[in-house]
């Protein structure tokens, strides 16, 4: 897409004001109690699958700021205790972005000023707004399976027609096979090359009123293929649509479970940490079949 066309999506796809001038939840408003209750009907076998990666304490090209894990209680002290320090954003930790994470022209989602993100945290749109969690119907869109490969190559784009074809096959989590590729080829600098959604997918997401989007990478194809817009999915989905994004999920076990169950929909449960004024939270999303 041309840069001007992508920039225009900030207005064309905007959800600003849709849920009122003081809204803090964005597209999660679409998950009503009725939607959650209906989603529980997808549970049949009781199989549960984690969609999170283990917290990685080892540095790597895709993990320049690893999790710090320090033991503060061992056999010496007479009890077990530890301390974790986590920078959730980036390309390693499974996390969900708060709507205060991305700025555009001095504004956050719903028109809040970026000045609300302060040295003491975000006074608007912080991750603590999700304290009641996310419980809804999930759908896996397995793009490698659609294309007949184990994993997409880094930098390979996913287009709306791919999502539509995968949607028909399934019946929204976009699997690229990132971890399978990493297991085979080793870690690489994901900021330089990552499979993901082309900017043309944004209108598709808005038309279907997707409430939250997760990926085993960062949703965006990198490089973005859009001049002067580095991450259009992050920029427009978060700021214009109010869409909470989940990055660095592990969807391989989920894909295997979907194949075994013979269906690509499930109950999806996410419980972010209640981090007051935080810009993200590590997560361990659970799919229930």
mmCIF file of C-alpha atoms in Angstrom:
data_model
loop_
_atom_site.group_PDB
_atom_site.id
_atom_site.type_symbol
_atom_site.label_atom_id
_atom_site.label_comp_id
_atom_site.label_asym_id
_atom_site.label_seq_id
_atom_site.Cartn_x
_atom_site.Cartn_y
_atom_site.Cartn_z
ATOM 1 C CA UNK A 1 0.000 0.000 0.000
ATOM 2 C CA UNK A 2 1.098 3.570 -0.629
ATOM 3 C CA UNK A 3 2.055 5.641 2.398
ATOM 4 C CA UNK A 4 -0.806 8.097 1.886
ATOM 5 C CA UNK A 5 -3.345 5.249 1.737
ATOM 6 C CA UNK A 6 -2.039 3.761 4.984
ATOM 7 C CA UNK A 7 -2.048 7.134 6.750
ATOM 8 C CA UNK A 8 -5.651 7.664 5.636
ATOM 9 C CA UNK A 9 -6.650 4.508 7.515
ATOM 10 C CA UNK A 10 -6.201 6.418 10.780
ATOM 11 C CA UNK A 11 -9.392 8.261 9.839
ATOM 12 C CA UNK A 12 -11.123 5.728 7.608
ATOM 13 C CA UNK A 13 -11.003 2.890 10.164
ATOM 14 C CA UNK A 14 -11.166 4.951 13.352
ATOM 15 C CA UNK A 15 -13.100 3.715 16.392
ATOM 16 C CA UNK A 16 -12.539 6.986 18.283
ATOM 17 C CA UNK A 17 -15.713 7.925 20.149
ATOM 18 C CA UNK A 18 -17.484 4.685 19.218
ATOM 19 C CA UNK A 19 -17.772 3.662 22.897
ATOM 20 C CA UNK A 20 -17.888 7.141 24.368
ATOM 21 C CA UNK A 21 -15.351 9.927 25.062
ATOM 22 C CA UNK A 22 -14.019 8.296 28.244
ATOM 23 C CA UNK A 23 -13.574 4.771 26.881
ATOM 24 C CA UNK A 24 -10.544 2.837 28.148
ATOM 25 C CA UNK A 25 -11.121 -0.600 26.546
ATOM 26 C CA UNK A 26 -11.338 0.028 22.811
ATOM 27 C CA UNK A 27 -12.364 -2.986 20.727
ATOM 28 C CA UNK A 28 -12.633 -5.160 23.843
ATOM 29 C CA UNK A 29 -16.033 -3.502 24.267
ATOM 30 C CA UNK A 30 -17.139 -5.841 21.492
ATOM 31 C CA UNK A 31 -16.784 -8.775 23.905
ATOM 32 C CA UNK A 32 -20.109 -8.407 25.687
ATOM 33 C CA UNK A 33 -21.319 -10.737 28.463
ATOM 34 C CA UNK A 34 -23.488 -12.424 25.838
ATOM 35 C CA UNK A 35 -20.437 -13.014 23.611
ATOM 36 C CA UNK A 36 -18.510 -14.508 26.530
ATOM 37 C CA UNK A 37 -21.413 -16.745 27.516
ATOM 38 C CA UNK A 38 -21.797 -17.963 23.929
ATOM 39 C CA UNK A 39 -18.049 -18.638 23.696
ATOM 40 C CA UNK A 40 -18.252 -21.140 26.540
ATOM 41 C CA UNK A 41 -20.373 -23.348 24.265
ATOM 42 C CA UNK A 42 -17.234 -24.083 22.204
ATOM 43 C CA UNK A 43 -15.845 -26.153 25.105
ATOM 44 C CA UNK A 44 -16.399 -29.868 24.406
ATOM 45 C CA UNK A 45 -13.354 -32.002 25.161
ATOM 46 C CA UNK A 46 -11.895 -29.917 28.002
ATOM 47 C CA UNK A 47 -8.398 -29.898 26.450
ATOM 48 C CA UNK A 48 -6.402 -26.823 27.480
ATOM 49 C CA UNK A 49 -3.441 -25.377 25.567
ATOM 50 C CA UNK A 50 -1.062 -22.619 26.614
ATOM 51 C CA UNK A 51 -0.212 -20.013 23.974
ATOM 52 C CA UNK A 52 2.775 -18.517 25.815
ATOM 53 C CA UNK A 53 6.519 -18.910 25.465
ATOM 54 C CA UNK A 54 8.618 -19.655 28.552
ATOM 55 C CA UNK A 55 10.127 -16.460 29.953
ATOM 56 C CA UNK A 56 13.552 -16.319 28.334
ATOM 57 C CA UNK A 57 16.505 -15.387 30.550
ATOM 58 C CA UNK A 58 19.142 -15.919 27.834
ATOM 59 C CA UNK A 59 20.201 -13.079 25.488
ATOM 60 C CA UNK A 60 19.782 -13.680 21.755
ATOM 61 C CA UNK A 61 19.409 -11.601 18.580
ATOM 62 C CA UNK A 62 15.638 -11.605 19.120
ATOM 63 C CA UNK A 63 15.977 -11.150 22.901
ATOM 64 C CA UNK A 64 18.427 -8.304 23.620
ATOM 65 C CA UNK A 65 16.815 -7.538 27.015
ATOM 66 C CA UNK A 66 16.264 -10.962 28.575
ATOM 67 C CA UNK A 67 14.190 -11.589 31.667
ATOM 68 C CA UNK A 68 16.234 -11.211 34.861
ATOM 69 C CA UNK A 69 15.663 -14.064 37.325
ATOM 70 C CA UNK A 70 17.417 -13.819 40.687
ATOM 71 C CA UNK A 71 17.102 -16.267 43.574
ATOM 72 C CA UNK A 72 16.591 -14.519 46.910
ATOM 73 C CA UNK A 73 15.745 -17.662 48.838
ATOM 74 C CA UNK A 74 17.529 -21.033 48.521
ATOM 75 C CA UNK A 75 18.554 -23.955 50.704
ATOM 76 C CA UNK A 76 20.944 -21.543 52.402
ATOM 77 C CA UNK A 77 18.111 -19.294 53.584
ATOM 78 C CA UNK A 78 15.798 -22.208 54.316
ATOM 79 C CA UNK A 79 13.108 -21.391 51.752
ATOM 80 C CA UNK A 80 12.680 -20.927 48.014
ATOM 81 C CA UNK A 81 12.044 -17.426 46.713
ATOM 82 C CA UNK A 82 12.936 -15.464 43.628
ATOM 83 C CA UNK A 83 12.748 -12.094 41.894
ATOM 84 C CA UNK A 84 11.877 -11.424 38.235
ATOM 85 C CA UNK A 85 12.409 -8.261 36.200
ATOM 86 C CA UNK A 86 10.717 -8.192 32.792
ATOM 87 C CA UNK A 87 10.685 -5.695 29.925
ATOM 88 C CA UNK A 88 7.584 -7.129 28.197
ATOM 89 C CA UNK A 89 7.770 -5.284 24.873
ATOM 90 C CA UNK A 90 10.029 -6.559 22.119
ATOM 91 C CA UNK A 91 10.329 -9.836 20.281
ATOM 92 C CA UNK A 92 10.739 -12.484 22.987
ATOM 93 C CA UNK A 93 8.182 -12.272 25.808
ATOM 94 C CA UNK A 94 4.562 -13.276 25.210
ATOM 95 C CA UNK A 95 2.698 -10.105 26.110
ATOM 96 C CA UNK A 96 -0.356 -7.971 25.461
ATOM 97 C CA UNK A 97 0.050 -4.303 24.547
ATOM 98 C CA UNK A 98 -1.980 -1.675 26.339
ATOM 99 C CA UNK A 99 -3.605 0.995 24.181
ATOM 100 C CA UNK A 100 -1.167 3.569 25.613
ATOM 101 C CA UNK A 101 1.750 1.769 23.907
ATOM 102 C CA UNK A 102 1.664 3.506 20.494
ATOM 103 C CA UNK A 103 1.400 7.228 19.694
ATOM 104 C CA UNK A 104 0.376 8.975 16.490
ATOM 105 C CA UNK A 105 0.634 12.731 15.961
ATOM 106 C CA UNK A 106 0.488 13.458 19.672
ATOM 107 C CA UNK A 107 -2.535 11.269 20.355
ATOM 108 C CA UNK A 108 -3.429 7.870 21.764
ATOM 109 C CA UNK A 109 -6.545 5.843 21.006
ATOM 110 C CA UNK A 110 -9.787 7.782 21.438
ATOM 111 C CA UNK A 111 -7.937 11.078 21.171
ATOM 112 C CA UNK A 112 -6.173 11.044 24.534
ATOM 113 C CA UNK A 113 -3.075 13.221 24.644
ATOM 114 C CA UNK A 114 0.283 11.433 24.728
ATOM 115 C CA UNK A 115 1.107 13.583 27.765
ATOM 116 C CA UNK A 116 -0.998 11.126 29.757
ATOM 117 C CA UNK A 117 1.918 8.667 29.459
ATOM 118 C CA UNK A 118 4.217 9.970 32.169
ATOM 119 C CA UNK A 119 7.349 9.011 34.089
ATOM 120 C CA UNK A 120 4.994 7.443 36.625
ATOM 121 C CA UNK A 121 3.076 5.407 34.060
ATOM 122 C CA UNK A 122 0.044 5.885 31.827
ATOM 123 C CA UNK A 123 -2.879 7.737 33.396
ATOM 124 C CA UNK A 124 -5.096 6.698 30.478
ATOM 125 C CA UNK A 125 -5.423 3.351 28.669
ATOM 126 C CA UNK A 126 -3.065 1.478 31.032
ATOM 127 C CA UNK A 127 -2.985 -2.308 31.041
ATOM 128 C CA UNK A 128 -4.751 -2.332 34.421
ATOM 129 C CA UNK A 129 -7.940 -1.472 32.533
ATOM 130 C CA UNK A 130 -7.990 -5.165 31.529
ATOM 131 C CA UNK A 131 -8.235 -6.365 35.141
ATOM 132 C CA UNK A 132 -11.396 -8.356 34.377
ATOM 133 C CA UNK A 133 -9.540 -10.339 31.735
ATOM 134 C CA UNK A 134 -10.544 -11.440 28.243
ATOM 135 C CA UNK A 135 -12.833 -14.454 27.814
ATOM 136 C CA UNK A 136 -14.122 -14.929 24.284
ATOM 137 C CA UNK A 137 -14.216 -17.151 21.219
ATOM 138 C CA UNK A 138 -10.812 -17.563 19.611
ATOM 139 C CA UNK A 139 -10.008 -18.604 16.057
ATOM 140 C CA UNK A 140 -6.619 -19.731 14.764
ATOM 141 C CA UNK A 141 -5.723 -18.673 11.225
ATOM 142 C CA UNK A 142 -2.875 -21.060 10.401
ATOM 143 C CA UNK A 143 -1.170 -19.463 7.390
ATOM 144 C CA UNK A 144 1.730 -21.973 7.057
ATOM 145 C CA UNK A 145 -0.780 -24.836 6.920
ATOM 146 C CA UNK A 146 -2.761 -22.927 4.301
ATOM 147 C CA UNK A 147 0.368 -22.532 2.160
ATOM 148 C CA UNK A 148 1.551 -26.088 2.749
ATOM 149 C CA UNK A 149 4.759 -25.176 4.626
ATOM 150 C CA UNK A 150 6.008 -25.560 8.193
ATOM 151 C CA UNK A 151 6.700 -21.847 8.599
ATOM 152 C CA UNK A 152 6.646 -18.597 6.658
ATOM 153 C CA UNK A 153 10.021 -17.137 5.799
ATOM 154 C CA UNK A 154 11.023 -14.023 7.767
ATOM 155 C CA UNK A 155 9.700 -10.967 5.933
ATOM 156 C CA UNK A 156 6.967 -12.917 4.099
ATOM 157 C CA UNK A 157 3.688 -10.945 4.045
ATOM 158 C CA UNK A 158 0.191 -12.172 4.768
ATOM 159 C CA UNK A 159 -2.569 -10.579 2.674
ATOM 160 C CA UNK A 160 -6.355 -10.249 3.209
ATOM 161 C CA UNK A 161 -6.984 -13.085 0.761
ATOM 162 C CA UNK A 162 -4.848 -15.341 2.951
ATOM 163 C CA UNK A 163 -6.914 -14.426 5.994
ATOM 164 C CA UNK A 164 -10.124 -15.071 4.070
ATOM 165 C CA UNK A 165 -8.890 -18.458 2.866
ATOM 166 C CA UNK A 166 -7.753 -19.419 6.362
ATOM 167 C CA UNK A 167 -11.060 -18.182 7.757
ATOM 168 C CA UNK A 168 -12.920 -20.502 5.415
ATOM 169 C CA UNK A 169 -10.660 -23.371 6.433
ATOM 170 C CA UNK A 170 -11.166 -22.645 10.130
ATOM 171 C CA UNK A 171 -14.642 -21.845 9.956
ATOM 172 C CA UNK A 172 -8.085 -14.895 15.083
ATOM 173 C CA UNK A 173 -4.814 -15.652 15.879
ATOM 174 C CA UNK A 174 -2.427 -15.395 12.951
ATOM 175 C CA UNK A 175 0.191 -18.156 13.037
ATOM 176 C CA UNK A 176 3.330 -17.644 10.942
ATOM 177 C CA UNK A 177 5.337 -20.614 12.224
ATOM 178 C CA UNK A 178 7.966 -18.300 13.666
ATOM 179 C CA UNK A 179 9.111 -20.695 16.408
ATOM 180 C CA UNK A 180 9.386 -23.649 14.007
ATOM 181 C CA UNK A 181 11.582 -21.480 11.786
ATOM 182 C CA UNK A 182 13.670 -20.438 14.787
ATOM 183 C CA UNK A 183 14.128 -24.053 15.887
ATOM 184 C CA UNK A 184 15.426 -24.954 12.417
ATOM 185 C CA UNK A 185 17.457 -21.870 11.505
ATOM 186 C CA UNK A 186 18.294 -20.328 14.878
ATOM 187 C CA UNK A 187 17.431 -16.903 16.315
ATOM 188 C CA UNK A 188 17.653 -13.779 14.186
ATOM 189 C CA UNK A 189 17.020 -10.069 14.600
ATOM 190 C CA UNK A 190 13.251 -10.001 14.257
ATOM 191 C CA UNK A 191 13.127 -6.215 13.953
ATOM 192 C CA UNK A 192 14.787 -6.599 10.564
ATOM 193 C CA UNK A 193 12.721 -9.477 9.147
ATOM 194 C CA UNK A 194 9.487 -11.040 10.347
ATOM 195 C CA UNK A 195 6.530 -12.663 8.643
ATOM 196 C CA UNK A 196 3.245 -10.953 9.416
ATOM 197 C CA UNK A 197 0.236 -9.039 8.183
ATOM 198 C CA UNK A 198 0.488 -6.613 5.301
ATOM 199 C CA UNK A 199 -1.075 -3.200 5.939
ATOM 200 C CA UNK A 200 -3.901 -4.154 3.566
ATOM 201 C CA UNK A 201 -5.205 -6.484 6.304
ATOM 202 C CA UNK A 202 -6.235 -3.560 8.509
ATOM 203 C CA UNK A 203 -9.515 -2.959 6.679
ATOM 204 C CA UNK A 204 -10.238 -6.706 6.949
ATOM 205 C CA UNK A 205 -9.767 -6.571 10.729
ATOM 206 C CA UNK A 206 -12.035 -3.529 11.054
ATOM 207 C CA UNK A 207 -14.748 -4.972 8.814
ATOM 208 C CA UNK A 208 -14.936 -8.097 10.996
ATOM 209 C CA UNK A 209 -14.858 -6.150 14.262
ATOM 210 C CA UNK A 210 -11.975 -8.233 15.581
ATOM 211 C CA UNK A 211 -11.807 -7.604 19.337
ATOM 212 C CA UNK A 212 -8.173 -8.597 19.938
ATOM 213 C CA UNK A 213 -5.394 -9.939 17.730
ATOM 214 C CA UNK A 214 -2.485 -12.221 18.568
ATOM 215 C CA UNK A 215 0.490 -13.496 16.602
ATOM 216 C CA UNK A 216 3.529 -15.693 17.136
ATOM 217 C CA UNK A 217 5.586 -12.714 15.942
ATOM 218 C CA UNK A 218 4.419 -9.076 16.212
ATOM 219 C CA UNK A 219 1.449 -9.100 13.768
ATOM 220 C CA UNK A 220 3.278 -6.693 11.391
ATOM 221 C CA UNK A 221 5.317 -7.972 8.478
ATOM 222 C CA UNK A 222 8.832 -6.552 8.818
ATOM 223 C CA UNK A 223 9.979 -4.645 6.859
ATOM 224 C CA UNK A 224 6.508 -3.190 6.499
ATOM 225 C CA UNK A 225 6.741 -2.478 2.736
ATOM 226 C CA UNK A 226 5.212 0.957 3.497
ATOM 227 C CA UNK A 227 7.546 3.920 3.203
ATOM 228 C CA UNK A 228 7.873 5.937 6.440
ATOM 229 C CA UNK A 229 5.449 3.666 8.354
ATOM 230 C CA UNK A 230 7.516 1.079 10.197
ATOM 231 C CA UNK A 231 4.707 -0.947 11.809
ATOM 232 C CA UNK A 232 1.306 -0.067 10.318
ATOM 233 C CA UNK A 233 -0.561 -2.914 12.061
ATOM 234 C CA UNK A 234 0.663 -1.757 15.468
ATOM 235 C CA UNK A 235 0.219 1.916 14.687
ATOM 236 C CA UNK A 236 -3.287 1.807 13.230
ATOM 237 C CA UNK A 237 -4.726 -1.210 15.042
ATOM 238 C CA UNK A 238 -3.786 0.185 18.453
ATOM 239 C CA UNK A 239 -4.262 3.930 17.908
ATOM 240 C CA UNK A 240 -7.198 4.018 15.459
ATOM 241 C CA UNK A 241 -9.052 0.738 16.086
ATOM 242 C CA UNK A 242 -8.325 0.428 19.798
ATOM 243 C CA UNK A 243 -7.180 -3.155 19.251
ATOM 244 C CA UNK A 244 -5.100 -4.807 21.969
ATOM 245 C CA UNK A 245 -2.322 -6.814 20.299
ATOM 246 C CA UNK A 246 -0.668 -9.922 21.708
ATOM 247 C CA UNK A 247 2.900 -10.455 20.506
ATOM 248 C CA UNK A 248 5.282 -13.417 20.606
ATOM 249 C CA UNK A 249 2.669 -16.044 21.372
ATOM 250 C CA UNK A 250 3.492 -19.697 20.804
ATOM 251 C CA UNK A 251 0.806 -21.020 18.476
ATOM 252 C CA UNK A 252 2.450 -24.283 17.379
ATOM 253 C CA UNK A 253 0.887 -26.387 20.142
ATOM 254 C CA UNK A 254 -2.422 -24.656 19.469
ATOM 255 C CA UNK A 255 -2.191 -25.546 15.767
ATOM 256 C CA UNK A 256 -1.522 -29.186 16.669
ATOM 257 C CA UNK A 257 -4.473 -29.217 19.073
ATOM 258 C CA UNK A 258 -6.755 -27.650 16.449
ATOM 259 C CA UNK A 259 -5.771 -30.375 13.968
ATOM 260 C CA UNK A 260 -6.347 -33.100 16.547
ATOM 261 C CA UNK A 261 -9.723 -31.652 17.548
ATOM 262 C CA UNK A 262 -10.709 -31.080 13.923
ATOM 263 C CA UNK A 263 -11.698 -27.452 14.529
ATOM 264 C CA UNK A 264 -10.006 -24.062 14.677
ATOM 265 C CA UNK A 265 -12.225 -22.303 17.200
ATOM 266 C CA UNK A 266 -12.025 -22.503 20.971
ATOM 267 C CA UNK A 267 -12.674 -20.630 24.188
ATOM 268 C CA UNK A 268 -9.844 -18.140 24.644
ATOM 269 C CA UNK A 269 -8.904 -16.819 28.080
ATOM 270 C CA UNK A 270 -6.351 -14.070 28.810
ATOM 271 C CA UNK A 271 -5.652 -12.713 32.303
ATOM 272 C CA UNK A 272 -3.142 -9.823 32.156
ATOM 273 C CA UNK A 273 -1.372 -8.833 35.350
ATOM 274 C CA UNK A 274 -3.013 -5.875 37.065
ATOM 275 C CA UNK A 275 -0.101 -3.488 36.593
ATOM 276 C CA UNK A 276 -1.362 -0.012 37.391
ATOM 277 C CA UNK A 277 -0.543 2.440 34.596
ATOM 278 C CA UNK A 278 1.477 -0.211 32.727
ATOM 279 C CA UNK A 279 1.994 -0.199 28.951
ATOM 280 C CA UNK A 280 1.886 -4.005 28.637
ATOM 281 C CA UNK A 281 1.684 -7.232 30.602
ATOM 282 C CA UNK A 282 3.275 -10.644 30.161
ATOM 283 C CA UNK A 283 0.515 -13.167 29.489
ATOM 284 C CA UNK A 284 -0.124 -16.899 29.347
ATOM 285 C CA UNK A 285 -3.256 -17.124 27.168
ATOM 286 C CA UNK A 286 -5.149 -20.411 27.427
ATOM 287 C CA UNK A 287 -7.212 -22.021 24.660
ATOM 288 C CA UNK A 288 -9.916 -24.408 25.890
ATOM 289 C CA UNK A 289 -11.486 -26.963 23.526
#
